[in-house]
PDB file of C-alpha atoms and ligand atoms in Angstrom:
ATOM      1  CA  CYS A 216       0.162  -0.242  -0.370  1.00  0.00           C
ATOM      2  CA  SER A 217       2.854   2.389   1.543  1.00  0.00           C
ATOM      3  CA  VAL A 218       6.560   3.541   0.961  1.00  0.00           C
ATOM      4  CA  GLU A 219       7.608   2.213   4.385  1.00  0.00           C
ATOM      5  CA  SER A 220      11.435   3.009   3.560  1.00  0.00           C
ATOM      6  CA  GLU A 221      14.246   1.932   1.614  1.00  0.00           C
ATOM      7  CA  ALA A 222      14.733  -1.722   2.065  1.00  0.00           C
ATOM      8  CA  GLN A 223      10.942  -2.477   2.590  1.00  0.00           C
ATOM      9  CA  ILE A 224      10.358  -0.951  -0.990  1.00  0.00           C
ATOM     10  CA  VAL A 225      12.991  -2.056  -2.199  1.00  0.00           C
ATOM     11  CA  ALA A 226      12.292  -5.525  -1.228  1.00  0.00           C
ATOM     12  CA  VAL A 227       9.088  -5.554  -2.224  1.00  0.00           C
ATOM     13  CA  ALA A 228       9.899  -4.207  -5.486  1.00  0.00           C
ATOM     14  CA  GLN A 229      12.317  -7.159  -6.582  1.00  0.00           C
ATOM     15  CA  ALA A 230      10.118  -9.681  -4.810  1.00  0.00           C
ATOM     16  CA  VAL A 231       7.518  -8.296  -7.136  1.00  0.00           C
ATOM     17  CA  LYS A 232       9.518  -8.445 -10.247  1.00  0.00           C
ATOM     18  CA  GLY A 233      10.831 -12.015  -9.662  1.00  0.00           C
ATOM     19  CA  ALA A 234       6.968 -12.747  -9.666  1.00  0.00           C
ATOM     20  CA  GLY A 235       6.318 -10.993 -13.116  1.00  0.00           C
ATOM     21  CA  ALA A 236       5.007  -8.018 -12.366  1.00  0.00           C
ATOM     22  CA  ALA A 237       4.672  -4.858 -14.434  1.00  0.00           C
ATOM     23  CA  ALA A 238       5.080  -2.317 -12.559  1.00  0.00           C
ATOM     24  CA  LEU A 239       5.395  -1.093  -8.859  1.00  0.00           C
ATOM     25  CA  ARG A 240       3.115   0.976  -6.961  1.00  0.00           C
ATOM     26  CA  GLY A 241       2.930   2.428  -3.385  1.00  0.00           C
ATOM     27  CA  GLY A 242       1.873   4.940  -2.256  1.00  0.00           C
ATOM     28  CA  ALA A 243       3.556   8.030  -0.745  1.00  0.00           C
ATOM     29  CA  PHE A 244       0.686  10.875  -0.459  1.00  0.00           C
ATOM     30  CA  LYS A 245      -1.821   8.620   1.126  1.00  0.00           C
ATOM     31  CA  PRO A 246      -5.268   9.806   1.791  1.00  0.00           C
ATOM     32  CA  ARG A 247      -6.035   8.282   4.534  1.00  0.00           C
ATOM     33  CA  THR A 248      -9.660   8.237   6.622  1.00  0.00           C
ATOM     34  CA  SER A 249      -8.209   9.113  10.309  1.00  0.00           C
ATOM     35  CA  PRO A 250      -5.715  12.038  10.356  1.00  0.00           C
ATOM     36  CA  TYR A 251      -4.313  10.269  13.014  1.00  0.00           C
ATOM     37  CA  SER A 252      -3.239   7.692  10.797  1.00  0.00           C
ATOM     38  CA  PHE A 253      -0.067   7.650   8.805  1.00  0.00           C
ATOM     39  CA  GLN A 254      -0.438  10.091   5.871  1.00  0.00           C
ATOM     40  CA  GLY A 255       2.671   8.315   3.925  1.00  0.00           C
ATOM     41  CA  LEU A 256       6.437   9.830   3.609  1.00  0.00           C
ATOM     42  CA  GLU A 257       5.194  12.135   0.899  1.00  0.00           C
ATOM     43  CA  CYS A 258       8.806  13.605  -0.645  1.00  0.00           C
ATOM     44  CA  GLN A 259      10.712  11.194   0.540  1.00  0.00           C
ATOM     45  CA  GLY A 260       8.354   8.451  -0.143  1.00  0.00           C
ATOM     46  CA  LEU A 261       8.787   9.617  -3.841  1.00  0.00           C
ATOM     47  CA  GLU A 262      12.508   9.117  -3.538  1.00  0.00           C
ATOM     48  CA  LEU A 263      12.287   5.726  -2.177  1.00  0.00           C
ATOM     49  CA  LEU A 264      10.083   5.242  -4.936  1.00  0.00           C
ATOM     50  CA  LYS A 265      12.803   6.157  -7.382  1.00  0.00           C
ATOM     51  CA  GLU A 266      15.339   4.036  -5.889  1.00  0.00           C
ATOM     52  CA  ALA A 267      12.708   0.679  -5.894  1.00  0.00           C
ATOM     53  CA  ARG A 268      12.533   1.485 -10.148  1.00  0.00           C
ATOM     54  CA  GLU A 269      16.758   1.631 -10.181  1.00  0.00           C
ATOM     55  CA  ALA A 270      16.281  -1.543  -8.302  1.00  0.00           C
ATOM     56  CA  THR A 271      14.776  -3.251 -10.801  1.00  0.00           C
ATOM     57  CA  GLY A 272      13.571  -0.912 -14.265  1.00  0.00           C
ATOM     58  CA  LEU A 273      10.500  -1.442 -13.066  1.00  0.00           C
ATOM     59  CA  PRO A 274       7.817   1.110 -13.760  1.00  0.00           C
ATOM     60  CA  ILE A 275       6.506   3.271 -10.516  1.00  0.00           C
ATOM     61  CA  VAL A 276       2.843   3.981 -10.172  1.00  0.00           C
ATOM     62  CA  THR A 277       1.907   6.564  -7.345  1.00  0.00           C
ATOM     63  CA  GLU A 278      -0.648   9.027  -6.092  1.00  0.00           C
ATOM     64  CA  ILE A 279      -1.103  12.653  -6.456  1.00  0.00           C
ATOM     65  CA  MET A 280      -4.076  14.325  -3.665  1.00  0.00           C
ATOM     66  CA  GLY A 281      -3.024  17.693  -5.302  1.00  0.00           C
ATOM     67  CA  THR A 282      -2.635  20.146  -8.069  1.00  0.00           C
ATOM     68  CA  GLU A 283       0.459  21.311  -6.467  1.00  0.00           C
ATOM     69  CA  TYR A 284       2.418  18.165  -6.797  1.00  0.00           C
ATOM     70  CA  ILE A 285       1.713  17.499 -11.121  1.00  0.00           C
ATOM     71  CA  ASP A 286       5.042  19.647 -11.939  1.00  0.00           C
ATOM     72  CA  LEU A 287       6.953  17.176  -9.659  1.00  0.00           C
ATOM     73  CA  PHE A 288       4.662  14.123 -10.205  1.00  0.00           C
ATOM     74  CA  GLU A 289       5.091  14.457 -14.351  1.00  0.00           C
ATOM     75  CA  ALA A 290       8.585  15.029 -13.825  1.00  0.00           C
ATOM     76  CA  CYS A 291       9.701  11.809 -11.933  1.00  0.00           C
ATOM     77  CA  VAL A 292       6.898   9.348 -12.154  1.00  0.00           C
ATOM     78  CA  ASP A 293       5.346   6.866 -14.324  1.00  0.00           C
ATOM     79  CA  VAL A 294       2.130   6.305 -13.960  1.00  0.00           C
ATOM     80  CA  ILE A 295      -0.048   9.053 -11.648  1.00  0.00           C
ATOM     81  CA  GLN A 296      -2.601   7.259  -9.541  1.00  0.00           C
ATOM     82  CA  VAL A 297      -6.249   9.465  -9.000  1.00  0.00           C
ATOM     83  CA  GLY A 298      -7.544   7.480  -5.696  1.00  0.00           C
ATOM     84  CA  ALA A 299     -10.560   7.174  -5.341  1.00  0.00           C
ATOM     85  CA  ARG A 300     -11.611   9.880  -3.215  1.00  0.00           C
ATOM     86  CA  ASN A 301     -10.234  12.507  -5.529  1.00  0.00           C
ATOM     87  CA  MET A 302     -12.317  10.614  -8.970  1.00  0.00           C
ATOM     88  CA  GLN A 303     -14.482  13.657  -8.649  1.00  0.00           C
ATOM     89  CA  ASN A 304     -11.889  16.036  -8.146  1.00  0.00           C
ATOM     90  CA  PHE A 305     -12.936  17.831 -11.092  1.00  0.00           C
ATOM     91  CA  ASP A 306     -10.059  20.636 -10.540  1.00  0.00           C
ATOM     92  CA  LEU A 307      -7.412  18.443 -10.427  1.00  0.00           C
ATOM     93  CA  LEU A 308      -8.801  16.276 -13.436  1.00  0.00           C
ATOM     94  CA  LYS A 309      -8.734  19.124 -15.851  1.00  0.00           C
ATOM     95  CA  LYS A 310      -4.949  19.862 -14.618  1.00  0.00           C
ATOM     96  CA  LEU A 311      -3.642  16.280 -14.996  1.00  0.00           C
ATOM     97  CA  GLY A 312      -5.276  16.545 -18.258  1.00  0.00           C
ATOM     98  CA  ARG A 313      -3.575  19.385 -19.162  1.00  0.00           C
ATOM     99  CA  HIS A 314      -0.333  19.971 -18.023  1.00  0.00           C
ATOM    100  CA  THR A 315       0.925  16.172 -17.890  1.00  0.00           C
ATOM    101  CA  THR A 316       2.117  13.473 -20.768  1.00  0.00           C
ATOM    102  CA  LYS A 317       2.048  10.803 -18.370  1.00  0.00           C
ATOM    103  CA  PRO A 318      -0.611   8.042 -17.885  1.00  0.00           C
ATOM    104  CA  ILE A 319      -3.330   8.366 -15.566  1.00  0.00           C
ATOM    105  CA  LEU A 320      -4.850   5.567 -13.290  1.00  0.00           C
ATOM    106  CA  LEU A 321      -7.668   6.723 -12.985  1.00  0.00           C
ATOM    107  CA  LYS A 322      -9.802   4.535  -9.080  1.00  0.00           C
ATOM    108  CA  ARG A 323     -13.329   4.623  -9.407  1.00  0.00           C
ATOM    109  CA  GLY A 324     -15.147   6.759  -6.777  1.00  0.00           C
ATOM    110  CA  LEU A 325     -16.278   4.573  -3.637  1.00  0.00           C
ATOM    111  CA  SER A 326     -19.987   5.424  -4.764  1.00  0.00           C
ATOM    112  CA  ASN A 327     -19.354   5.719  -8.347  1.00  0.00           C
ATOM    113  CA  THR A 328     -21.564   5.012 -11.441  1.00  0.00           C
ATOM    114  CA  ILE A 329     -19.584   3.381 -14.747  1.00  0.00           C
ATOM    115  CA  GLU A 330     -21.096   6.571 -16.033  1.00  0.00           C
ATOM    116  CA  GLU A 331     -20.037   9.381 -13.988  1.00  0.00           C
ATOM    117  CA  TRP A 332     -15.978   7.270 -14.258  1.00  0.00           C
ATOM    118  CA  LEU A 333     -16.257   7.486 -17.558  1.00  0.00           C
ATOM    119  CA  MET A 334     -16.661  11.614 -17.038  1.00  0.00           C
ATOM    120  CA  SER A 335     -13.874  11.572 -14.796  1.00  0.00           C
ATOM    121  CA  ALA A 336     -12.165   9.557 -17.352  1.00  0.00           C
ATOM    122  CA  GLU A 337     -13.192  12.491 -19.986  1.00  0.00           C
ATOM    123  CA  TYR A 338     -12.533  15.364 -18.135  1.00  0.00           C
ATOM    124  CA  ILE A 339      -8.311  14.372 -17.801  1.00  0.00           C
ATOM    125  CA  MET A 340      -8.704  13.280 -21.703  1.00  0.00           C
ATOM    126  CA  ALA A 341     -10.617  16.664 -23.049  1.00  0.00           C
ATOM    127  CA  GLY A 342      -7.466  18.448 -21.503  1.00  0.00           C
ATOM    128  CA  GLY A 343      -5.463  16.365 -24.002  1.00  0.00           C
ATOM    129  CA  ASN A 344      -4.190  13.163 -21.630  1.00  0.00           C
ATOM    130  CA  GLU A 345      -5.754  10.378 -23.089  1.00  0.00           C
ATOM    131  CA  LYS A 346      -3.458   8.330 -21.413  1.00  0.00           C
ATOM    132  CA  VAL A 347      -5.497   6.926 -18.954  1.00  0.00           C
ATOM    133  CA  ILE A 348      -6.437   3.531 -16.981  1.00  0.00           C
ATOM    134  CA  LEU A 349      -9.505   2.066 -15.350  1.00  0.00           C
ATOM    135  CA  CYS A 350      -9.010   0.872 -11.724  1.00  0.00           C
ATOM    136  CA  GLU A 351     -12.271  -0.363 -10.500  1.00  0.00           C
ATOM    137  CA  ARG A 352     -11.422  -1.267  -6.805  1.00  0.00           C
ATOM    138  CA  GLY A 353     -14.642  -2.147  -4.983  1.00  0.00           C
ATOM    139  CA  ILE A 354     -18.032   0.155  -4.248  1.00  0.00           C
ATOM    140  CA  ARG A 355     -19.946   0.816  -0.940  1.00  0.00           C
ATOM    141  CA  THR A 356     -23.034  -1.517  -0.733  1.00  0.00           C
ATOM    142  CA  PHE A 357     -24.710  -3.116   2.251  1.00  0.00           C
ATOM    143  CA  GLU A 358     -22.430  -5.784   3.456  1.00  0.00           C
ATOM    144  CA  THR A 359     -20.251  -5.243   5.412  1.00  0.00           C
ATOM    145  CA  TYR A 360     -17.984  -8.419   5.035  1.00  0.00           C
ATOM    146  CA  THR A 361     -16.028  -7.276   2.244  1.00  0.00           C
ATOM    147  CA  ARG A 362     -13.999  -4.054   2.303  1.00  0.00           C
ATOM    148  CA  ASN A 363     -16.193  -2.960  -0.952  1.00  0.00           C
ATOM    149  CA  THR A 364     -17.995  -4.397  -3.452  1.00  0.00           C
ATOM    150  CA  LEU A 365     -15.574  -5.196  -6.581  1.00  0.00           C
ATOM    151  CA  ASP A 366     -17.802  -5.053  -9.429  1.00  0.00           C
ATOM    152  CA  LEU A 367     -16.507  -7.287 -12.073  1.00  0.00           C
ATOM    153  CA  ALA A 368     -19.955  -6.324 -14.494  1.00  0.00           C
ATOM    154  CA  CYS A 369     -17.815  -3.329 -14.794  1.00  0.00           C
ATOM    155  CA  ILE A 370     -15.125  -5.215 -16.797  1.00  0.00           C
ATOM    156  CA  PRO A 371     -18.158  -6.583 -20.712  1.00  0.00           C
ATOM    157  CA  VAL A 372     -19.558  -3.195 -19.619  1.00  0.00           C
ATOM    158  CA  LEU A 373     -16.541  -0.790 -20.376  1.00  0.00           C
ATOM    159  CA  ARG A 374     -15.927  -3.036 -23.626  1.00  0.00           C
ATOM    160  CA  LYS A 375     -19.289  -1.662 -24.766  1.00  0.00           C
ATOM    161  CA  LEU A 376     -18.980   1.609 -23.425  1.00  0.00           C
ATOM    162  CA  THR A 377     -14.988   2.555 -24.567  1.00  0.00           C
ATOM    163  CA  HIS A 378     -11.433   1.479 -25.667  1.00  0.00           C
ATOM    164  CA  LEU A 379      -9.533   2.618 -22.234  1.00  0.00           C
ATOM    165  CA  PRO A 380      -7.818  -0.716 -20.485  1.00  0.00           C
ATOM    166  CA  ILE A 381      -9.482  -1.716 -17.385  1.00  0.00           C
ATOM    167  CA  ILE A 382      -7.821  -2.889 -14.038  1.00  0.00           C
ATOM    168  CA  ILE A 383      -8.840  -4.507 -11.162  1.00  0.00           C
ATOM    169  CA  ASP A 384      -7.947  -4.084  -7.622  1.00  0.00           C
ATOM    170  CA  PRO A 385      -8.843  -6.536  -5.093  1.00  0.00           C
ATOM    171  CA  SER A 386      -7.041  -5.751  -2.794  1.00  0.00           C
ATOM    172  CA  HIS A 387      -8.640  -2.867  -2.095  1.00  0.00           C
ATOM    173  CA  ALA A 388     -11.709  -4.557  -2.980  1.00  0.00           C
ATOM    174  CA  THR A 389     -12.006  -7.288  -0.846  1.00  0.00           C
ATOM    175  CA  GLY A 390      -9.566  -5.884   2.436  1.00  0.00           C
ATOM    176  CA  LYS A 391      -9.239  -9.758   2.988  1.00  0.00           C
ATOM    177  CA  SER A 392      -5.826 -10.999   1.834  1.00  0.00           C
ATOM    178  CA  TRP A 393      -7.449 -14.454   1.545  1.00  0.00           C
ATOM    179  CA  LEU A 394      -9.951 -13.151  -1.061  1.00  0.00           C
ATOM    180  CA  VAL A 395      -7.421 -11.273  -3.074  1.00  0.00           C
ATOM    181  CA  ASP A 396      -6.358 -15.086  -5.262  1.00  0.00           C
ATOM    182  CA  PRO A 397     -10.035 -15.916  -6.336  1.00  0.00           C
ATOM    183  CA  LEU A 398     -11.147 -12.297  -7.527  1.00  0.00           C
ATOM    184  CA  ALA A 399      -8.490 -11.841  -9.372  1.00  0.00           C
ATOM    185  CA  MET A 400      -8.598 -14.935 -11.098  1.00  0.00           C
ATOM    186  CA  GLY A 401     -12.553 -12.940 -11.343  1.00  0.00           C
ATOM    187  CA  ALA A 402     -11.207 -10.836 -12.963  1.00  0.00           C
ATOM    188  CA  VAL A 403      -8.787 -12.751 -15.270  1.00  0.00           C
ATOM    189  CA  ALA A 404     -11.388 -14.787 -16.619  1.00  0.00           C
ATOM    190  CA  THR A 405     -13.679 -11.216 -16.893  1.00  0.00           C
ATOM    191  CA  GLY A 406     -11.503  -9.849 -19.314  1.00  0.00           C
ATOM    192  CA  ALA A 407      -9.602  -7.357 -17.180  1.00  0.00           C
ATOM    193  CA  ASP A 408      -6.606  -6.077 -18.416  1.00  0.00           C
ATOM    194  CA  GLY A 409      -4.197  -6.260 -15.686  1.00  0.00           C
ATOM    195  CA  LEU A 410      -4.286  -6.109 -11.838  1.00  0.00           C
ATOM    196  CA  LEU A 411      -3.607  -4.149  -8.984  1.00  0.00           C
ATOM    197  CA  ILE A 412      -2.583  -5.935  -5.954  1.00  0.00           C
ATOM    198  CA  GLU A 413      -0.662  -5.100  -2.992  1.00  0.00           C
ATOM    199  CA  VAL A 414       2.655  -7.158  -1.504  1.00  0.00           C
ATOM    200  CA  HIS A 415       4.147  -6.511   2.211  1.00  0.00           C
ATOM    201  CA  ASN A 416       7.036  -8.385   3.246  1.00  0.00           C
ATOM    202  CA  ASP A 417       5.241  -8.396   6.529  1.00  0.00           C
ATOM    203  CA  PRO A 418       1.798  -7.714   6.358  1.00  0.00           C
ATOM    204  CA  ALA A 419       1.104  -8.188  10.335  1.00  0.00           C
ATOM    205  CA  HIS A 420       3.622  -4.898  10.347  1.00  0.00           C
ATOM    206  CA  ALA A 421       2.368  -2.724   7.845  1.00  0.00           C
ATOM    207  CA  LEU A 422       1.756   0.877   8.369  1.00  0.00           C
ATOM    208  CA  CYS A 423      -1.431   0.139   6.149  1.00  0.00           C
ATOM    209  CA  ASP A 424      -3.768  -2.081   4.653  1.00  0.00           C
ATOM    210  CA  GLY A 425      -1.934  -5.382   6.456  1.00  0.00           C
ATOM    211  CA  PRO A 426      -5.016  -7.512   6.482  1.00  0.00           C
ATOM    212  CA  GLN A 427      -5.325  -7.184   2.449  1.00  0.00           C
ATOM    213  CA  SER A 428      -1.617  -7.104   1.682  1.00  0.00           C
ATOM    214  CA  LEU A 429       0.190 -10.579   0.345  1.00  0.00           C
ATOM    215  CA  LYS A 430       3.306 -12.019   1.289  1.00  0.00           C
ATOM    216  CA  PRO A 431       5.792 -12.108  -1.895  1.00  0.00           C
ATOM    217  CA  GLU A 432       5.697 -15.738  -1.801  1.00  0.00           C
ATOM    218  CA  VAL A 433       1.828 -16.192  -2.808  1.00  0.00           C
ATOM    219  CA  PHE A 434       1.593 -13.395  -4.776  1.00  0.00           C
ATOM    220  CA  ASP A 435       4.658 -15.283  -6.641  1.00  0.00           C
ATOM    221  CA  GLY A 436       2.323 -18.884  -6.557  1.00  0.00           C
ATOM    222  CA  LEU A 437      -1.417 -16.388  -7.589  1.00  0.00           C
ATOM    223  CA  ALA A 438       1.305 -14.558 -10.195  1.00  0.00           C
ATOM    224  CA  LYS A 439       1.827 -18.220 -11.355  1.00  0.00           C
ATOM    225  CA  LYS A 440      -2.136 -18.763 -11.427  1.00  0.00           C
ATOM    226  CA  LEU A 441      -3.421 -16.350 -13.438  1.00  0.00           C
ATOM    227  CA  LEU A 442      -0.747 -16.101 -16.198  1.00  0.00           C
ATOM    228  CA  LYS A 443      -2.294 -20.288 -16.386  1.00  0.00           C
ATOM    229  CA  LEU A 444      -5.785 -18.605 -16.744  1.00  0.00           C
ATOM    230  CA  HIS A 445      -4.845 -15.956 -18.774  1.00  0.00           C
ATOM    231  CA  ASP A 446      -3.221 -18.664 -21.263  1.00  0.00           C
ATOM    232  CA  PHE A 447      -5.609 -21.129 -20.533  1.00  0.00           C
ATOM    233  CA  MET A 448      -8.883 -18.348 -21.109  1.00  0.00           C
ATOM    234  CA  LYS A 449      -6.934 -16.989 -25.089  1.00  0.00           C
ATOM    235  CA  THR A 450      -7.870 -20.666 -26.082  1.00  0.00           C
ATOM    236  CA  VAL A 451     -11.328 -20.821 -24.816  1.00  0.00           C
ATOM    237  CA  GLU A 452     -12.162 -17.625 -26.527  1.00  0.00           C
ATOM    238  CA  GLU A 453     -10.425 -18.528 -29.738  1.00  0.00           C
TER     239      GLU A 453
HETATM  240  C1  PEP B 164      -4.589   3.215  -2.776  1.00  0.00           C
HETATM  241  O1  PEP B 164      -4.719   1.938  -3.793  1.00  0.00           O
HETATM  242  O2  PEP B 164      -3.683   2.856  -1.850  1.00  0.00           O
HETATM  243  C2  PEP B 164      -5.812   3.121  -2.442  1.00  0.00           C
HETATM  244  C3  PEP B 164      -5.580   4.682  -1.128  1.00  0.00           C
HETATM  245  O3  PEP B 164      -6.807   2.547  -3.415  1.00  0.00           O
HETATM  246  P1  PEP B 164      -8.202   3.597  -3.250  1.00  0.00           P
HETATM  247  O4  PEP B 164      -7.779   4.903  -3.719  1.00  0.00           O
HETATM  248  O5  PEP B 164      -8.730   2.836  -3.809  1.00  0.00           O
HETATM  249  O6  PEP B 164      -8.851   3.478  -2.140  1.00  0.00           O
HETATM  250 MN1   MN B 165      -3.382   0.414   0.062  1.00  0.00          MN
END
């Protein structure tokens, strides 16, 4: 979830790279529900992400919370994440559209419809940056057993409505590490273009989102299964 220290982020980056991950996502600026929770290492976190990129070659993805950081992110991040809580921060979306060239990972808002989500993507693209990636991370429903409710139906719906790539975040969608595997498999079977999965070397002591984080060795096993399923799906759909 978050960049915590050089040792933590570099070790996780190396482990996920070994398992086949295409990018490293870690939060430096964290949108936390409580102001007393860990808020992220902020600029120091960005520096540590750069070190992890240097060590592994993985592109880095991290969340932007305000327009004042656009130039800094444009200069040093490979993909800029807009978190669920900022999906309708229209000023941020407009400025990202006009002043960035990096792909924008746009997470679906906690209680937003697919149409509202696509309109937010449109705000970015209308400004000139058409590189938007949509990320479903679960929506709020009456169910409380899981942190959110994963809307896998959004995948075929979005396929119908847009050409934009769709990735699924089963970690924030469920909040429970043991549910990440089945829902990641479901996302691949439903046709997702990618997955965003939280990994931590010591989930019990993670500063944020430990209960939904996988240990590197579990992520490695899951990545192998996902690749197999992905290949199998290609044979089914031939
Ligand atoms: C995150 O990706 O760590 C995050 C805060 O997610 P979301 O914006 O989906 O809650
Ligand atoms: Mn998180």
